[in-house]
Amino acid sequence: MSMPTATGRFGIEWQLVNGITCMLLALMLAPICMVLVISFTSGETLQFPPPALSLRWYQEVWTMLVGPDAGIGRLRESLLVSLEIAALTSLVCVLAGVPASYALVRYRFAGKTLIEELIGLPVVFPAVVLGIALLVLVSASGLDFGIFQIVVAHSIIGLPFLMRNCMAAMRGIDPMLEEAAMTLGASAPKVFREIVLPLASGGIASGAILVFILSFNEFTLSYFLYSVDVFPLSIWLFQQANTSFSPAVFAVSSLIVVVNVAAVLVVDAVIGSRGSAA
Amino acid sequence: MTAIENPVAPLPSREKDAPIRKPPIRLLLLPAGTLIGLLLVCALVVLRMSVGERNAEWTGWSLRAYMQLASSRNLGIIIDTIWMALLSALITTLVAFPIALFLTRTTSPIARRLVLIAILLPMIISLLVQSFGWMAILGPNGLLNQAISAATGIERPFSLLFNRAGVMLGLVQTSIPLAVLPAAAALRSIPLSLEEAANVLGANRIRTYRHIILPLAWPGMAAGAILVFGFNTGAFVVPLLLGGLKVTTIAVVIRDQMGSLSNWPLGAALSVLLILLALAVQSLNRLIVRTNVEIKG
């Protein structure tokens, strides 16, 4: 009896750890669950518990998205803009992050530590400051970058997330494979295309999905860089919260949650299938 | 700065016969470098504006903005923000410990994976959406108040929305993953045999925690706490939505100064302060990680 309890995997201590963990997880997921439940209300208000369950607010959202008056609430427009921004951001991060990851994993050069530190900088850099400074730069330039000012801002903060996944995948590739291919006469681009990219594709894909979700949900940078023409979904949600806070907003939020959870499960599956890399 | 010293060990025969040129390092780093470079330009822009004069941010020179930082109102907000970040880091670290324990000790891979996903969700899902959920729970007619008034009969006993308690709850909830993951990594590195040895030698569980688990786990917990502190010093969305207009943080004040109040130098000086805090946090984190590695190595 003394040995099992020695490591705290059994008995009262373990039940306590289990209980506290369950309670904390419930608390952490409470706001998300709340959004999901209220979105199914049949009432006009956000009261909880809902008087009855119905899909009326999803129907409302559906007509806001595809109905004849879809343009009025700007929901469809902002959803499309957000998807476009998120897709472009993932693309920019992949194009910038994959070669840089390869350089950091396979090359040795002076100043490498410095560059690694700099790559991690956007994670800790205050988003408000980045947003404001970019806004100042954009207005000082006098140009209209349209959607790209948000894409670039999101790419800056997304880059470390893509590179972290990509570098982990590339570290798992045996350098002998690349050397063997080169010895057999493959050119450097061909080695990269036919050996490095396929073997690192899981890491690149999970990184790209993370960046997509990050960009799609991002609020602070969008808040400073949005314009009348480029009006992302997060700004739409924020505006609704300040004006007409109807359960329709909760229905839109629930759809976002579903998309987010699906993306997390995909990333989890991709990383999980890579074996012990995670 | 980025001179190539040694690409992947080249094979002698290949080098002689058909020299394969690896793409130059500068080219590989150029796109990512441009993005990071823009970030550095942004830091320089706020630095320049912070020593500029109001309405002449690019031409004038003045330290007035930094003096304004010391005014009682601004100093109060700075101390308030740092205090909230510290408190949230402390609470988050305490709360993260049992979750990290569960993650390292559970023998069920499915349970571990579910818990991991559950703690990552609050970090990934849009903060706006979660704030909506908190509003529905904490608001005057929210779940919490209904439950309490049903139990006690008091009408609208209290409100957690639009005050510091609500903001603190939001800050803790969204930053838990930052604290759990390093703590779990540290706990995982403690061999079970240590705990068994302590038990054999007669230590009870409380002593084992005090003298073995906590001392060995603390670098991970500290690293997590520092991350949470850094993350929450720049908090913007949570105070904006859950704090109403009553709870202001440095980030919210920066928005006000650069926006409606149009005192750009002051906003820029506060931005420089936030950047310095972020850099200090990152170096402190590196220091702890490095010392920890040295101990283990």
mmCIF file with all atom_site columns, N, CA, C and O in Angstrom, chain A residues 56-73:
data_model
loop_
_atom_site.group_PDB
_atom_site.id
_atom_site.type_symbol
_atom_site.label_atom_id
_atom_site.label_alt_id
_atom_site.label_comp_id
_atom_site.label_asym_id
_atom_site.label_entity_id
_atom_site.label_seq_id
_atom_site.pdbx_PDB_ins_code
_atom_site.Cartn_x
_atom_site.Cartn_y
_atom_site.Cartn_z
_atom_site.occupancy
_atom_site.B_iso_or_equiv
_atom_site.pdbx_formal_charge
_atom_site.auth_seq_id
_atom_site.auth_comp_id
_atom_site.auth_asym_id
_atom_site.auth_atom_id
_atom_site.pdbx_PDB_model_num
ATOM 1  N N  . ARG A 1 56 ? -33.868 29.853 -34.123 1.00 0.00 ? 56 ARG A N  1
ATOM 2  C CA . ARG A 1 56 ? -34.288 31.070 -34.812 1.00 0.00 ? 56 ARG A CA 1
ATOM 3  C C  . ARG A 1 56 ? -33.123 32.027 -35.069 1.00 0.00 ? 56 ARG A C  1
ATOM 4  O O  . ARG A 1 56 ? -33.072 32.684 -36.103 1.00 0.00 ? 56 ARG A O  1
ATOM 5  N N  . TRP A 1 57 ? -32.159 32.088 -34.111 1.00 0.00 ? 57 TRP A N  1
ATOM 6  C CA . TRP A 1 57 ? -31.066 33.049 -34.307 1.00 0.00 ? 57 TRP A CA 1
ATOM 7  C C  . TRP A 1 57 ? -30.080 32.561 -35.351 1.00 0.00 ? 57 TRP A C  1
ATOM 8  O O  . TRP A 1 57 ? -29.440 33.373 -36.015 1.00 0.00 ? 57 TRP A O  1
ATOM 9  N N  . TYR A 1 58 ? -30.005 31.226 -35.506 1.00 0.00 ? 58 TYR A N  1
ATOM 10 C CA . TYR A 1 58 ? -29.169 30.701 -36.589 1.00 0.00 ? 58 TYR A CA 1
ATOM 11 C C  . TYR A 1 58 ? -29.823 30.986 -37.936 1.00 0.00 ? 58 TYR A C  1
ATOM 12 O O  . TYR A 1 58 ? -29.148 31.292 -38.917 1.00 0.00 ? 58 TYR A O  1
ATOM 13 N N  . GLN A 1 59 ? -31.160 30.899 -37.935 1.00 0.00 ? 59 GLN A N  1
ATOM 14 C CA . GLN A 1 59 ? -31.876 31.261 -39.168 1.00 0.00 ? 59 GLN A CA 1
ATOM 15 C C  . GLN A 1 59 ? -31.631 32.724 -39.509 1.00 0.00 ? 59 GLN A C  1
ATOM 16 O O  . GLN A 1 59 ? -31.381 33.081 -40.658 1.00 0.00 ? 59 GLN A O  1
ATOM 17 N N  . GLU A 1 60 ? -31.678 33.535 -38.462 1.00 0.00 ? 60 GLU A N  1
ATOM 18 C CA . GLU A 1 60 ? -31.442 34.968 -38.660 1.00 0.00 ? 60 GLU A CA 1
ATOM 19 C C  . GLU A 1 60 ? -30.048 35.209 -39.234 1.00 0.00 ? 60 GLU A C  1
ATOM 20 O O  . GLU A 1 60 ? -29.868 35.989 -40.175 1.00 0.00 ? 60 GLU A O  1
ATOM 21 N N  . VAL A 1 61 ? -29.057 34.517 -38.643 1.00 0.00 ? 61 VAL A N  1
ATOM 22 C CA . VAL A 1 61 ? -27.674 34.669 -39.126 1.00 0.00 ? 61 VAL A CA 1
ATOM 23 C C  . VAL A 1 61 ? -27.595 34.205 -40.573 1.00 0.00 ? 61 VAL A C  1
ATOM 24 O O  . VAL A 1 61 ? -26.923 34.829 -41.403 1.00 0.00 ? 61 VAL A O  1
ATOM 25 N N  . TRP A 1 62 ? -28.295 33.110 -40.875 1.00 0.00 ? 62 TRP A N  1
ATOM 26 C CA . TRP A 1 62 ? -28.283 32.574 -42.233 1.00 0.00 ? 62 TRP A CA 1
ATOM 27 C C  . TRP A 1 62 ? -28.823 33.617 -43.227 1.00 0.00 ? 62 TRP A C  1
ATOM 28 O O  . TRP A 1 62 ? -28.226 33.843 -44.288 1.00 0.00 ? 62 TRP A O  1
ATOM 29 N N  . THR A 1 63 ? -29.933 34.271 -42.842 1.00 0.00 ? 63 THR A N  1
ATOM 30 C CA . THR A 1 63 ? -30.459 35.284 -43.763 1.00 0.00 ? 63 THR A CA 1
ATOM 31 C C  . THR A 1 63 ? -29.535 36.493 -43.824 1.00 0.00 ? 63 THR A C  1
ATOM 32 O O  . THR A 1 63 ? -29.432 37.147 -44.869 1.00 0.00 ? 63 THR A O  1
ATOM 33 N N  . MET A 1 64 ? -28.839 36.788 -42.710 1.00 0.00 ? 64 MET A N  1
ATOM 34 C CA . MET A 1 64 ? -27.867 37.898 -42.752 1.00 0.00 ? 64 MET A CA 1
ATOM 35 C C  . MET A 1 64 ? -26.731 37.559 -43.702 1.00 0.00 ? 64 MET A C  1
ATOM 36 O O  . MET A 1 64 ? -26.101 38.444 -44.285 1.00 0.00 ? 64 MET A O  1
ATOM 37 N N  . LEU A 1 65 ? -26.442 36.250 -43.815 1.00 0.00 ? 65 LEU A N  1
ATOM 38 C CA . LEU A 1 65 ? -25.310 35.849 -44.654 1.00 0.00 ? 65 LEU A CA 1
ATOM 39 C C  . LEU A 1 65 ? -25.698 35.727 -46.124 1.00 0.00 ? 65 LEU A C  1
ATOM 40 O O  . LEU A 1 65 ? -24.949 36.160 -46.997 1.00 0.00 ? 65 LEU A O  1
ATOM 41 N N  . VAL A 1 66 ? -26.849 35.099 -46.397 1.00 0.00 ? 66 VAL A N  1
ATOM 42 C CA . VAL A 1 66 ? -27.164 34.812 -47.799 1.00 0.00 ? 66 VAL A CA 1
ATOM 43 C C  . VAL A 1 66 ? -28.506 35.389 -48.246 1.00 0.00 ? 66 VAL A C  1
ATOM 44 O O  . VAL A 1 66 ? -28.858 35.268 -49.415 1.00 0.00 ? 66 VAL A O  1
ATOM 45 N N  . GLY A 1 67 ? -29.237 35.997 -47.328 1.00 0.00 ? 67 GLY A N  1
ATOM 46 C CA . GLY A 1 67 ? -30.546 36.518 -47.693 1.00 0.00 ? 67 GLY A CA 1
ATOM 47 C C  . GLY A 1 67 ? -30.452 37.673 -48.679 1.00 0.00 ? 67 GLY A C  1
ATOM 48 O O  . GLY A 1 67 ? -29.355 38.127 -49.023 1.00 0.00 ? 67 GLY A O  1
ATOM 49 N N  . PRO A 1 68 ? -31.615 38.148 -49.140 1.00 0.00 ? 68 PRO A N  1
ATOM 50 C CA . PRO A 1 68 ? -31.622 39.242 -50.120 1.00 0.00 ? 68 PRO A CA 1
ATOM 51 C C  . PRO A 1 68 ? -31.034 40.537 -49.550 1.00 0.00 ? 68 PRO A C  1
ATOM 52 O O  . PRO A 1 68 ? -30.455 41.336 -50.309 1.00 0.00 ? 68 PRO A O  1
ATOM 53 N N  . ASP A 1 69 ? -31.148 40.733 -48.236 1.00 0.00 ? 69 ASP A N  1
ATOM 54 C CA . ASP A 1 69 ? -30.613 41.963 -47.637 1.00 0.00 ? 69 ASP A CA 1
ATOM 55 C C  . ASP A 1 69 ? -29.259 41.720 -46.979 1.00 0.00 ? 69 ASP A C  1
ATOM 56 O O  . ASP A 1 69 ? -28.883 42.409 -46.034 1.00 0.00 ? 69 ASP A O  1
ATOM 57 N N  . ALA A 1 70 ? -28.533 40.736 -47.484 1.00 0.00 ? 70 ALA A N  1
ATOM 58 C CA . ALA A 1 70 ? -27.306 40.313 -46.813 1.00 0.00 ? 70 ALA A CA 1
ATOM 59 C C  . ALA A 1 70 ? -26.300 41.448 -46.649 1.00 0.00 ? 70 ALA A C  1
ATOM 60 O O  . ALA A 1 70 ? -25.485 41.425 -45.739 1.00 0.00 ? 70 ALA A O  1
ATOM 61 N N  . GLY A 1 71 ? -26.370 42.437 -47.524 1.00 0.00 ? 71 GLY A N  1
ATOM 62 C CA . GLY A 1 71 ? -25.366 43.494 -47.452 1.00 0.00 ? 71 GLY A CA 1
ATOM 63 C C  . GLY A 1 71 ? -25.564 44.441 -46.290 1.00 0.00 ? 71 GLY A C  1
ATOM 64 O O  . GLY A 1 71 ? -24.631 45.113 -45.870 1.00 0.00 ? 71 GLY A O  1
ATOM 65 N N  . ILE A 1 72 ? -26.771 44.483 -45.719 1.00 0.00 ? 72 ILE A N  1
ATOM 66 C CA . ILE A 1 72 ? -27.096 45.561 -44.776 1.00 0.00 ? 72 ILE A CA 1
ATOM 67 C C  . ILE A 1 72 ? -26.301 45.468 -43.481 1.00 0.00 ? 72 ILE A C  1
ATOM 68 O O  . ILE A 1 72 ? -25.656 46.416 -43.060 1.00 0.00 ? 72 ILE A O  1
ATOM 69 N N  . GLY A 1 73 ? -26.315 44.292 -42.854 1.00 0.00 ? 73 GLY A N  1
ATOM 70 C CA . GLY A 1 73 ? -25.647 44.175 -41.573 1.00 0.00 ? 73 GLY A CA 1
ATOM 71 C C  . GLY A 1 73 ? -24.128 44.083 -41.677 1.00 0.00 ? 73 GLY A C  1
ATOM 72 O O  . GLY A 1 73 ? -23.438 44.071 -40.673 1.00 0.00 ? 73 GLY A O  1
#
